[in-house]
CSV table of N, CA, C and O and ligand atoms in Angstrom, one decimal:
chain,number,residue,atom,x,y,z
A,1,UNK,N,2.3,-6.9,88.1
A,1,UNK,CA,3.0,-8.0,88.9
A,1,UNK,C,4.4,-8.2,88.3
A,1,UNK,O,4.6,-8.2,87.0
A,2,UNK,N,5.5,-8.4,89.1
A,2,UNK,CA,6.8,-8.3,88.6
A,2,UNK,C,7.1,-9.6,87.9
A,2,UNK,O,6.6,-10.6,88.2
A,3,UNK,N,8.1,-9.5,86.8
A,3,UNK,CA,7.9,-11.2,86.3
A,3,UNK,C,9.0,-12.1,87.1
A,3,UNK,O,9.9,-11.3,87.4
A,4,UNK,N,9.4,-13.2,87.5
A,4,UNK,CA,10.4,-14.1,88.4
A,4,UNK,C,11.7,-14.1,87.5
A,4,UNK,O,12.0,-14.8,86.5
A,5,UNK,N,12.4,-13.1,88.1
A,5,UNK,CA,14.1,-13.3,88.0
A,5,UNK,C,14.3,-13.9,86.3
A,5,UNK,O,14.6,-13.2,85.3
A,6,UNK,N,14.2,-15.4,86.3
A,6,UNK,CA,14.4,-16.0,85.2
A,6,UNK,C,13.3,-16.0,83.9
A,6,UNK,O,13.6,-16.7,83.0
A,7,UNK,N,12.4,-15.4,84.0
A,7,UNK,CA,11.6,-15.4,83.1
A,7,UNK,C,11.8,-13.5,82.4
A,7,UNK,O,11.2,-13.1,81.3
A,8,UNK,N,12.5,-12.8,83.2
A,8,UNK,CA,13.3,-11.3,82.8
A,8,UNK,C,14.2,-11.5,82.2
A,8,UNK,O,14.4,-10.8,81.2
A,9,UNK,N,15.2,-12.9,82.7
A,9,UNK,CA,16.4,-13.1,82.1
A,9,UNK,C,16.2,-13.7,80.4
A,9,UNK,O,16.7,-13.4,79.4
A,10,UNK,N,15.3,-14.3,80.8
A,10,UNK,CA,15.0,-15.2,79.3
A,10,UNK,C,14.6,-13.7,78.4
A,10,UNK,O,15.2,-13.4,77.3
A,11,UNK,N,13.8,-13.0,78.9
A,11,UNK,CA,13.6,-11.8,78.0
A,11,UNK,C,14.6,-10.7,77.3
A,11,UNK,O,14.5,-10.1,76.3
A,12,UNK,N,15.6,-10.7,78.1
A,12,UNK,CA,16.7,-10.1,78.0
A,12,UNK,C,17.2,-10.8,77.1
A,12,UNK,O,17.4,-10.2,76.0
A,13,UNK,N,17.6,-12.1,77.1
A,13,UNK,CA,18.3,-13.0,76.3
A,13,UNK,C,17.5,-12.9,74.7
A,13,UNK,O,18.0,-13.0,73.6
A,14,UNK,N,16.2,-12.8,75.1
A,14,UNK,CA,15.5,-12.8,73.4
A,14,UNK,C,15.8,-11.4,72.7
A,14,UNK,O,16.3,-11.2,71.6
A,15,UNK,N,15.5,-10.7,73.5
A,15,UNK,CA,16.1,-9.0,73.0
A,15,UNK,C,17.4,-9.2,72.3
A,15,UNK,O,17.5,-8.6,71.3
A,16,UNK,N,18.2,-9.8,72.7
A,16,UNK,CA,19.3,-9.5,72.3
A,16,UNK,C,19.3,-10.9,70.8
A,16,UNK,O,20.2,-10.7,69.9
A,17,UNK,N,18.7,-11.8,70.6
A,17,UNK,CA,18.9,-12.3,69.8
A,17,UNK,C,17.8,-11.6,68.1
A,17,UNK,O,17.9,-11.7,66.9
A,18,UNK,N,16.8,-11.1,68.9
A,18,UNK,CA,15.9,-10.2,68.1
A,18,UNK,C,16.6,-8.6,67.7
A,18,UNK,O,16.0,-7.7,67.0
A,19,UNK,N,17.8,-8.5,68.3
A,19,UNK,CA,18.3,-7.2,68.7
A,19,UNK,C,19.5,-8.0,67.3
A,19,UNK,O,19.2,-7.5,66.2
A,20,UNK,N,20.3,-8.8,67.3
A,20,UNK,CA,21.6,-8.8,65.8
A,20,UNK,C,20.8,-10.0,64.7
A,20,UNK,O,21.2,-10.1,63.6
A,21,UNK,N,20.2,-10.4,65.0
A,21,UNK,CA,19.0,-10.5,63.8
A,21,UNK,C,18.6,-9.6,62.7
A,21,UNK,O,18.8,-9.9,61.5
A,22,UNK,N,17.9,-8.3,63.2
A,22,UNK,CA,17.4,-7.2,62.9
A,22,UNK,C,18.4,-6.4,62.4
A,22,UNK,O,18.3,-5.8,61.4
A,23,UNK,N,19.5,-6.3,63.2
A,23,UNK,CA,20.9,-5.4,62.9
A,23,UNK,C,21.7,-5.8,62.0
A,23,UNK,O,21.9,-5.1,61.0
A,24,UNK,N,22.3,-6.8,62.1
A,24,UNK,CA,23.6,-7.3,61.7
A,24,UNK,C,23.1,-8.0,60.5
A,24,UNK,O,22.2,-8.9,60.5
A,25,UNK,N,23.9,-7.2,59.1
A,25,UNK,CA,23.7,-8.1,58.1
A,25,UNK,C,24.5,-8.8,58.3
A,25,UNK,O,23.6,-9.3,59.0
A,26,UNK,N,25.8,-9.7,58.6
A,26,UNK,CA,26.0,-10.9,58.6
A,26,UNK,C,25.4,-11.8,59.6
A,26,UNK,O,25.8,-12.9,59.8
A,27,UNK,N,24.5,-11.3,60.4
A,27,UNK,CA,23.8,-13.0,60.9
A,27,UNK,C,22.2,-13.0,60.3
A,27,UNK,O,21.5,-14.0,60.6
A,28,UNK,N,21.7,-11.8,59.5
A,28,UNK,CA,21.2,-12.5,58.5
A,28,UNK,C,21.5,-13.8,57.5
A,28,UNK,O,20.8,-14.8,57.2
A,29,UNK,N,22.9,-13.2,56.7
A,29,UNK,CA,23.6,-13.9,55.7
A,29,UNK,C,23.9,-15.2,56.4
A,29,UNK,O,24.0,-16.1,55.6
A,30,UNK,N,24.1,-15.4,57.7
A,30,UNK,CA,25.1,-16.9,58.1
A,30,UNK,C,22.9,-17.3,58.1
A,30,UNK,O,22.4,-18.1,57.2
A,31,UNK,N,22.3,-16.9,58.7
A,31,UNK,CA,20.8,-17.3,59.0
A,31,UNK,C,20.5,-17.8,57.8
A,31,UNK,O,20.1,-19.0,57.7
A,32,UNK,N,20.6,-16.8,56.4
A,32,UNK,CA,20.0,-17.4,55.1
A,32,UNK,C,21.0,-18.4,54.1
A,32,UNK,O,20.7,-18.7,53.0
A,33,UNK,N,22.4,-18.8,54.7
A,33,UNK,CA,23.0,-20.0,54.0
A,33,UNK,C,23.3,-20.9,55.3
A,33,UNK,O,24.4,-21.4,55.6
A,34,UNK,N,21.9,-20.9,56.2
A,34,UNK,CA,21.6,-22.2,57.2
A,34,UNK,C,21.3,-23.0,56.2
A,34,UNK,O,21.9,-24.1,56.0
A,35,UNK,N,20.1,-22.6,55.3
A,35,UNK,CA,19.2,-23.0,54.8
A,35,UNK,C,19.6,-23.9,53.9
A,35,UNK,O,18.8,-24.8,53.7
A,36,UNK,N,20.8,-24.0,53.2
A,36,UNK,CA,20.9,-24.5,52.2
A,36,UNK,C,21.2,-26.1,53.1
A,36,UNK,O,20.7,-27.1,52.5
A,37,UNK,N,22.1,-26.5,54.4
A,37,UNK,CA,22.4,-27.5,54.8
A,37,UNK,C,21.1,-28.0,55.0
A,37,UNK,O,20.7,-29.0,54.5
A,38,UNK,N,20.2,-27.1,56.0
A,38,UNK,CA,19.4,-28.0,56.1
A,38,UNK,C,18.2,-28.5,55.3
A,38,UNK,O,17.5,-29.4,55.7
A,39,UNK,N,18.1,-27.6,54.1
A,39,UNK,CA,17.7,-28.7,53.0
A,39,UNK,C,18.2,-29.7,52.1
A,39,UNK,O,17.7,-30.5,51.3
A,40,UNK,N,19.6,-29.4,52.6
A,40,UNK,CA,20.3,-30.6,51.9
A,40,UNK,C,20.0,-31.9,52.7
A,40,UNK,O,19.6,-33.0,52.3
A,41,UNK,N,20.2,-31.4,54.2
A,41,UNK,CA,20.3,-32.8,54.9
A,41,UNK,C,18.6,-33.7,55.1
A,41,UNK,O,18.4,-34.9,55.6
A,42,UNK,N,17.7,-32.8,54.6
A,42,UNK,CA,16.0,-33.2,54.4
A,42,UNK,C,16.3,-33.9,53.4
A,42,UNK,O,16.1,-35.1,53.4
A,43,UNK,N,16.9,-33.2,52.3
A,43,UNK,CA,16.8,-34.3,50.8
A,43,UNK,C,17.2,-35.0,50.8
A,43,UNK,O,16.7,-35.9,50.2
A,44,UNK,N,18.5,-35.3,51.6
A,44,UNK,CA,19.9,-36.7,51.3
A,44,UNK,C,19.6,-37.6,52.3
A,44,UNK,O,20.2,-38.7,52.4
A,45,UNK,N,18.6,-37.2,53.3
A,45,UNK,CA,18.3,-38.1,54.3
A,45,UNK,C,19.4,-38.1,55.5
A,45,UNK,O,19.4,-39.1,56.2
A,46,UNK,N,20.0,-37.4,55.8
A,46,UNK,CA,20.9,-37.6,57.0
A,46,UNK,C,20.6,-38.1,58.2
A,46,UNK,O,19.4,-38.0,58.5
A,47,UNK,N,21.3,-38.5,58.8
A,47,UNK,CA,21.6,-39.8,60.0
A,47,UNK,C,21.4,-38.7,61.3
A,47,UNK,O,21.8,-37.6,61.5
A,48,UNK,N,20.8,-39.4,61.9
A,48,UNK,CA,20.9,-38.7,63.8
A,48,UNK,C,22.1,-37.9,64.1
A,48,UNK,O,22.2,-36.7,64.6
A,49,UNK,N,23.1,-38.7,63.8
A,49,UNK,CA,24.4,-38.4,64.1
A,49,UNK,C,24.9,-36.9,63.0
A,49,UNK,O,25.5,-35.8,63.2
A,50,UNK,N,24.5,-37.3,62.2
A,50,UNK,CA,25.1,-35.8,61.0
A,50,UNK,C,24.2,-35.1,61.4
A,50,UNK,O,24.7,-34.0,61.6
A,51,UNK,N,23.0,-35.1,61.8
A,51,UNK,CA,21.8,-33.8,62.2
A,51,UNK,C,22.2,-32.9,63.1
A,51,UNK,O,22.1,-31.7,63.1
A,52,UNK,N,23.0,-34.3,64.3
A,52,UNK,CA,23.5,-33.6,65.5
A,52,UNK,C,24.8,-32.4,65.1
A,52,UNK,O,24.9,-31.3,65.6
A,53,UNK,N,25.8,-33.0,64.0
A,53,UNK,CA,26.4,-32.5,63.7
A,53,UNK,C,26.6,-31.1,62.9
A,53,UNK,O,27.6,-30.4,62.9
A,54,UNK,N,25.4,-31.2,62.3
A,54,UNK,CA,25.1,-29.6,61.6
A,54,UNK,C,24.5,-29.0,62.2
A,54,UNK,O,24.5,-27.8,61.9
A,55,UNK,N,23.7,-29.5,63.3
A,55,UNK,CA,23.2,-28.7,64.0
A,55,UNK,C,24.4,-27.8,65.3
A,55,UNK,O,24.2,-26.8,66.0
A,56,UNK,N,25.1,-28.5,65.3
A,56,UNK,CA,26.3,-27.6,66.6
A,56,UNK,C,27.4,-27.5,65.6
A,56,UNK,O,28.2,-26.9,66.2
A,57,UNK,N,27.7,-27.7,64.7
A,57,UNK,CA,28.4,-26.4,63.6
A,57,UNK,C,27.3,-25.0,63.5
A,57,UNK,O,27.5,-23.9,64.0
A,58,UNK,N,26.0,-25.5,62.8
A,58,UNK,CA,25.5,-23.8,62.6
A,58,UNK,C,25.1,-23.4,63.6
A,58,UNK,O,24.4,-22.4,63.6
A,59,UNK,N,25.3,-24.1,65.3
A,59,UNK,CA,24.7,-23.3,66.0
A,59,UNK,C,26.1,-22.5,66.6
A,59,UNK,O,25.8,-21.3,66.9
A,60,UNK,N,27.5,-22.7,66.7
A,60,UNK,CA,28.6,-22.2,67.0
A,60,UNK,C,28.7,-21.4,66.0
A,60,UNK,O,28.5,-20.3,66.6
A,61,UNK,N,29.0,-21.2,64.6
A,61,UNK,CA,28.8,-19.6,63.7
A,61,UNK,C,28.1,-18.8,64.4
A,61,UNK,O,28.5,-17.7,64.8
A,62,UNK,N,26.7,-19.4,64.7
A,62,UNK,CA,25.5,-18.3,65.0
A,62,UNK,C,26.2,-17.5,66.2
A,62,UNK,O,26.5,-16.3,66.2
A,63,UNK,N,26.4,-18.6,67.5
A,63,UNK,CA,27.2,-18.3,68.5
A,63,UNK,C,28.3,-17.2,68.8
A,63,UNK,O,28.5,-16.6,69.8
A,64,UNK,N,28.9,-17.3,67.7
A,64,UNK,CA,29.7,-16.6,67.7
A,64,UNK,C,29.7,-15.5,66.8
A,64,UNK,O,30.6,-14.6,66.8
A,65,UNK,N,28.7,-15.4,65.9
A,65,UNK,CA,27.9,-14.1,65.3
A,65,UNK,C,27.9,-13.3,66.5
A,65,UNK,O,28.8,-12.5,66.8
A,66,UNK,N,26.5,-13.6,67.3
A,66,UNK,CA,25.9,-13.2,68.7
A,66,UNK,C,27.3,-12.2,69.5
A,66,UNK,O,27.3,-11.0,69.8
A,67,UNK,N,28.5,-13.3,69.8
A,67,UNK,CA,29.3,-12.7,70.8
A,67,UNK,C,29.9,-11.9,69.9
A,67,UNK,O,29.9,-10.8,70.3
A,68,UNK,N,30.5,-12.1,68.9
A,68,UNK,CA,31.0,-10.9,67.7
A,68,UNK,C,30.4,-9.6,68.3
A,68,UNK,O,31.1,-8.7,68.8
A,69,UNK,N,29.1,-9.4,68.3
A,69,UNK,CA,28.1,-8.2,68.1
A,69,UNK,C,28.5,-7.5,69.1
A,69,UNK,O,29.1,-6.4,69.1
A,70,UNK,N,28.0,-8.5,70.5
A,70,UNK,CA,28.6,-8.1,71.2
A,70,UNK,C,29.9,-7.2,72.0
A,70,UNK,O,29.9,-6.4,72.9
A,71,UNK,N,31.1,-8.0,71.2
A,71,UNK,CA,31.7,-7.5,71.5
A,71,UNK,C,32.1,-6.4,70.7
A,71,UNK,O,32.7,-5.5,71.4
A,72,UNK,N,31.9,-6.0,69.1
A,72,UNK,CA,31.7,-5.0,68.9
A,72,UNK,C,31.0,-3.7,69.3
A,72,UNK,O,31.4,-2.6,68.9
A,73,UNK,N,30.0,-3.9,70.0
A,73,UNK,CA,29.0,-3.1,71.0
A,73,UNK,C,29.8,-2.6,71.9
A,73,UNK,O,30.0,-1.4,71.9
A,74,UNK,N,30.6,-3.6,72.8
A,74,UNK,CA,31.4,-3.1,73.8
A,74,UNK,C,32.3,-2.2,73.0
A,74,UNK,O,31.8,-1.1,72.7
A,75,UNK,N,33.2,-2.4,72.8
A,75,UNK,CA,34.2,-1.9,71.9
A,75,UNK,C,34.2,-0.5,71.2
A,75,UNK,O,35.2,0.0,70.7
A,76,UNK,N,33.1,-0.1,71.2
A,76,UNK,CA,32.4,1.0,70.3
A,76,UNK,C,32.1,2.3,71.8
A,76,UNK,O,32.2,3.5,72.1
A,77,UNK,N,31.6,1.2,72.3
A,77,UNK,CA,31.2,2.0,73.7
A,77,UNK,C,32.6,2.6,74.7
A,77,UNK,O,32.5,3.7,75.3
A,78,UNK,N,33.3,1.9,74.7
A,78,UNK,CA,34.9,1.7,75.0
A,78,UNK,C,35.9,2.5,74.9
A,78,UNK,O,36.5,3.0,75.8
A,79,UNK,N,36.1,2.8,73.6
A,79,UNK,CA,36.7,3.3,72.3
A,79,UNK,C,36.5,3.7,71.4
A,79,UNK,O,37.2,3.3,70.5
A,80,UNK,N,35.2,4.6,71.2
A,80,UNK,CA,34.7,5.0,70.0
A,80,UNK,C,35.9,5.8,69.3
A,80,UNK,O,36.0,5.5,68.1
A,81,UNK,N,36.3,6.3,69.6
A,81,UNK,CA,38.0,6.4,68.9
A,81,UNK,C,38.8,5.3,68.5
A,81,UNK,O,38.8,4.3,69.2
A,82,UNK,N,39.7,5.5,67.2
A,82,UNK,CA,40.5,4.5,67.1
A,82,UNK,C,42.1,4.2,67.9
A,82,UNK,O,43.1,5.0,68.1
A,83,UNK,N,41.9,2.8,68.1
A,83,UNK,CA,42.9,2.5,69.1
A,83,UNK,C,43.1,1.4,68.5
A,83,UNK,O,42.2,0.7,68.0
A,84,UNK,N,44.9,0.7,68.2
A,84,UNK,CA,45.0,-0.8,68.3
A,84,UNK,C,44.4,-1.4,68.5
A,84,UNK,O,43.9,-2.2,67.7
A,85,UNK,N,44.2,-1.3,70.3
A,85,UNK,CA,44.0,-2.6,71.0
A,85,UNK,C,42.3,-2.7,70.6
A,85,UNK,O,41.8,-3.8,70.6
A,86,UNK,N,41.5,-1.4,70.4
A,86,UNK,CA,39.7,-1.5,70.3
A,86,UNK,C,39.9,-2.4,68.8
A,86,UNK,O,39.3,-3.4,68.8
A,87,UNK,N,40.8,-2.1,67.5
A,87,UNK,CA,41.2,-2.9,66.2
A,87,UNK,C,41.5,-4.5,66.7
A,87,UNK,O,41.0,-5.6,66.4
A,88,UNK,N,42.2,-4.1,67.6
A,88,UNK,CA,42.5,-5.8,67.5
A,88,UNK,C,41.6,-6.5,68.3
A,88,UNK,O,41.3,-7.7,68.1
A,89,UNK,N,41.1,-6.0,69.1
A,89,UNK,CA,39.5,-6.7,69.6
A,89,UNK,C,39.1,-7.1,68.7
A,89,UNK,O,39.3,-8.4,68.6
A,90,UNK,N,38.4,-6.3,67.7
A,90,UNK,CA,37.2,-6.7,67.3
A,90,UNK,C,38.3,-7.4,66.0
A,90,UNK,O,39.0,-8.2,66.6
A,91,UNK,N,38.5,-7.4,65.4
A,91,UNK,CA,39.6,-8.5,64.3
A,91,UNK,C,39.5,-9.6,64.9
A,91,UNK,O,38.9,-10.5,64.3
A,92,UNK,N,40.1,-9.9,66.4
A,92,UNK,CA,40.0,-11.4,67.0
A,92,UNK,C,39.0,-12.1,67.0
A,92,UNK,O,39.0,-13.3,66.6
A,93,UNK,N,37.3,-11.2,67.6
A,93,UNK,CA,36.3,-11.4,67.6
A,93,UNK,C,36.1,-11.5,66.0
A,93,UNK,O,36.0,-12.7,65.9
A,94,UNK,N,36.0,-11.1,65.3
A,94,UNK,CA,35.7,-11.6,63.9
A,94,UNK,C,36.5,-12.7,63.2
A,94,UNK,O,36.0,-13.3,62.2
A,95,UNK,N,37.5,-12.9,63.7
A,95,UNK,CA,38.3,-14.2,63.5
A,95,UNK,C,37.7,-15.4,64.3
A,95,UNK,O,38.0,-16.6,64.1
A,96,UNK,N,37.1,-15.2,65.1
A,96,UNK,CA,36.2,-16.3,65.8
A,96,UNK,C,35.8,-17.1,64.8
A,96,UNK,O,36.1,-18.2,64.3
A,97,UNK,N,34.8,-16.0,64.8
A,97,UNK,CA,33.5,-16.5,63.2
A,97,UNK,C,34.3,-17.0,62.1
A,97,UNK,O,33.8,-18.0,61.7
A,98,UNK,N,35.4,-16.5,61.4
A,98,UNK,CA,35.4,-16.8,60.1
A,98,UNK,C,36.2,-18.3,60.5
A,98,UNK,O,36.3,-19.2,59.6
A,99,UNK,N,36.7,-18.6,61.9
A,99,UNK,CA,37.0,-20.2,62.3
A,99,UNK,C,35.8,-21.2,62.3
A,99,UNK,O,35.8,-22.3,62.0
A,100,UNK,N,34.9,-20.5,62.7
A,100,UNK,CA,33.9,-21.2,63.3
A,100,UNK,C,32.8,-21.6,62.0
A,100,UNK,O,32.0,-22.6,62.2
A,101,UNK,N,33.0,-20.8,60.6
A,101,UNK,CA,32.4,-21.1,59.3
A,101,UNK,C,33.3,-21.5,58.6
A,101,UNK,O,33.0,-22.0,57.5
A,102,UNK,N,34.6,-21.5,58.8
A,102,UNK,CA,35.2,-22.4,57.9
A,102,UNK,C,34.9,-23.9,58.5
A,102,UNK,O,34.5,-24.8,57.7
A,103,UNK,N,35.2,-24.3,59.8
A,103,UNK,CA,34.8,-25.6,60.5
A,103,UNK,C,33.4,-25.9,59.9
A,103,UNK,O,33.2,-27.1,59.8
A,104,UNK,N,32.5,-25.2,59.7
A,104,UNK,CA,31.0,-25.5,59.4
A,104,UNK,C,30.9,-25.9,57.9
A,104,UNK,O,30.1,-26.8,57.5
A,105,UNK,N,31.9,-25.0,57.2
A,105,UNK,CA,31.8,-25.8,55.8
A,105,UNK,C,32.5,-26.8,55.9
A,105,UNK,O,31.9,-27.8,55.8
A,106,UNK,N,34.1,-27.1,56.2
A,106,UNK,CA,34.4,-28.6,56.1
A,106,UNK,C,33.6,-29.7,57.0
A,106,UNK,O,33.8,-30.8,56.6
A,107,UNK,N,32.9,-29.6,57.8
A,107,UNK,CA,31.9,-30.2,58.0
A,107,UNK,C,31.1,-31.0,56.9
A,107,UNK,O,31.0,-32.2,56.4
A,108,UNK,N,30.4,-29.3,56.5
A,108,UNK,CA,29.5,-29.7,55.7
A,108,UNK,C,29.9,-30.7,54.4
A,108,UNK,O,29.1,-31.5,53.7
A,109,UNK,N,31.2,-30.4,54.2
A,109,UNK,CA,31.5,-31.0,52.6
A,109,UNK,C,32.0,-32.6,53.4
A,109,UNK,O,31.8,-33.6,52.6
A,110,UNK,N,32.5,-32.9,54.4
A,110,UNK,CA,32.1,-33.9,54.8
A,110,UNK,C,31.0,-35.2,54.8
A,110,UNK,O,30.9,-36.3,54.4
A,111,UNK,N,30.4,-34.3,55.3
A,111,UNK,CA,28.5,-34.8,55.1
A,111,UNK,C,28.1,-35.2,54.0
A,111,UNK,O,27.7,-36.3,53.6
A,112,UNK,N,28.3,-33.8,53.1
A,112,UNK,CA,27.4,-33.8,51.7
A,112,UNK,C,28.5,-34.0,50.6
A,112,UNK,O,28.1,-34.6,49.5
A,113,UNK,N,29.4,-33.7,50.6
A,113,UNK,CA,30.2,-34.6,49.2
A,113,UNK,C,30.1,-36.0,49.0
A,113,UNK,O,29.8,-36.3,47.8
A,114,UNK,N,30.2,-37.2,49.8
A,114,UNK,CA,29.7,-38.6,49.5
A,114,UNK,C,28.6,-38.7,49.7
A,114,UNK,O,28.4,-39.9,49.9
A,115,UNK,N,27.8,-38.1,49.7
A,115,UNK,CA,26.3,-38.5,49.8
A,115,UNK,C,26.0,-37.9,48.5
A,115,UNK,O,25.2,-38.6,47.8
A,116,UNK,N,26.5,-36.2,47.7
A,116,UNK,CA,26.0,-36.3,46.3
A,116,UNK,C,26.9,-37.5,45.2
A,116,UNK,O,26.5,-38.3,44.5
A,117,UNK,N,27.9,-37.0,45.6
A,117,UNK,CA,28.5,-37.9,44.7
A,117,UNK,C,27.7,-39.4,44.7
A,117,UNK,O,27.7,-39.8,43.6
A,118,UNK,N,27.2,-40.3,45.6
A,118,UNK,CA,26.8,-41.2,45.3
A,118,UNK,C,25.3,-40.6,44.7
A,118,UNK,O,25.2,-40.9,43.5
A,119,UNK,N,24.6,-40.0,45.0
A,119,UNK,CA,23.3,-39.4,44.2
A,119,UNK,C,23.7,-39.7,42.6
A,119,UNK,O,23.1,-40.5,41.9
A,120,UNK,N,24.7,-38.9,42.3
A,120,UNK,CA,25.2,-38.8,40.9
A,120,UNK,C,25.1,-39.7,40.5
A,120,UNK,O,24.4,-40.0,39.6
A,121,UNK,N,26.1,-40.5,41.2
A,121,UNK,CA,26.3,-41.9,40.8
A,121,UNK,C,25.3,-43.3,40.1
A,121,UNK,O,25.3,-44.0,39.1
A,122,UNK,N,24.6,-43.2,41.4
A,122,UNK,CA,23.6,-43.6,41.6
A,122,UNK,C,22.5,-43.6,39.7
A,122,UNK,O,22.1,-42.7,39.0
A,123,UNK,N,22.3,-45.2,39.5
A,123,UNK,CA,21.3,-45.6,38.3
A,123,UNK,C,20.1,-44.4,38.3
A,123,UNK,O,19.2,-44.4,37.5
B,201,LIG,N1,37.9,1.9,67.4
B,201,LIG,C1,38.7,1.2,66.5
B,201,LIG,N2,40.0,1.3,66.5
B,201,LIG,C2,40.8,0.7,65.6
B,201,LIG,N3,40.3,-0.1,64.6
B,201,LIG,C3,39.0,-0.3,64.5
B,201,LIG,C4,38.1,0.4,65.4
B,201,LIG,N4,36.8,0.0,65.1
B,201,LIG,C5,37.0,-0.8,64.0
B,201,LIG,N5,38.2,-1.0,63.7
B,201,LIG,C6,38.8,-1.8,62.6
B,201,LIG,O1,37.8,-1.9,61.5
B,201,LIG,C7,37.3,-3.2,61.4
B,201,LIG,C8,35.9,-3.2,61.1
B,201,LIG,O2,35.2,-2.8,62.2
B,201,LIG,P1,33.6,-2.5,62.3
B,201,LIG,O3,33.3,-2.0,63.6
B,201,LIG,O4,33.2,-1.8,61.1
B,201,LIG,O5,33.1,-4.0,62.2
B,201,LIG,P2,32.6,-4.8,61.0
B,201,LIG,O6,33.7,-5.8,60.7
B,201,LIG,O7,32.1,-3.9,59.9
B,201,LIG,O8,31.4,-5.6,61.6
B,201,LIG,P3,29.9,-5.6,61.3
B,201,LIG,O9,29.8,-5.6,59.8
B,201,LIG,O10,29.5,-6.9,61.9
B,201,LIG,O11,29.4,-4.4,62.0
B,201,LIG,C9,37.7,-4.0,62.7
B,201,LIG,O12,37.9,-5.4,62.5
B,201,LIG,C10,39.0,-3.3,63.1
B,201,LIG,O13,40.1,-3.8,62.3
């Protein structure tokens, strides 16, 4: 029995996040220094509002991991020869990301510098 349009698409969509998971060592690496915020933000107690907040920073890196891959895939497929413009693709596309984790760390030092520093502080 065929599966309904949207429940193919959803599968397509997991493939592909099971697909630069498995591949790409940097969205392992952004995957395994998630971890560090969100055990910080378990320990220091963080607010609704900061949860929300770290949570659509590390979900935009991830985000833009994903379309990175992406568009390196294309790009390869494209131009497996080297060309400027296939260079300057994928540099742009990798300039996404390294915007998108720098915003995630000043975030984060947002968040978590006055919350350790009072820890420290703290009797
Ligand atoms: N076809 C090409 N033509 C010109 N320059 C290229 C081409 N392919 C890659 N480059 C240059 O080499 C850099 C690295 O490309 P590569 O495909 O190795 O990606 P990467 O940064 O190693 O990404 P990842 O580690 O996620 O696979 C690019 O950012 C670009 O500057």
């Amino acid at each position: 029995m065929r599966q309904p349009a949207f429940l193919q698409a959803l599968g397509h969509a997991w493939r592909g996040l099971v697909d630069v998971t498995t591949t790409q060592k940097n969205m392992q690496r952004h995957l395994a220094i998630t971890s560090v915020p969100l055990l910080l933000g378990l320990w220091l107690s963080c607010s609704l509002t900061e949860w929300c907040l770290l949570l659509l920073t590390i979900g935009l890196v991830l985000c833009c991991e994903v379309i990175n891959t992406a568009i390196e895939c294309a790009v390869d497929l494209a131009s497996p020869e080297i060309h400027p413009l296939a260079g300057r693709s994928k540099d742009l596309a990798a300039g996404a990301v390294l915007l998108a984790s720098m915003i995630a760390v000043l975030i984060g030092a947002l968040i978590f510098v006055p919350k350790l520093l009072a820890f420290i502080k703290s009797p």
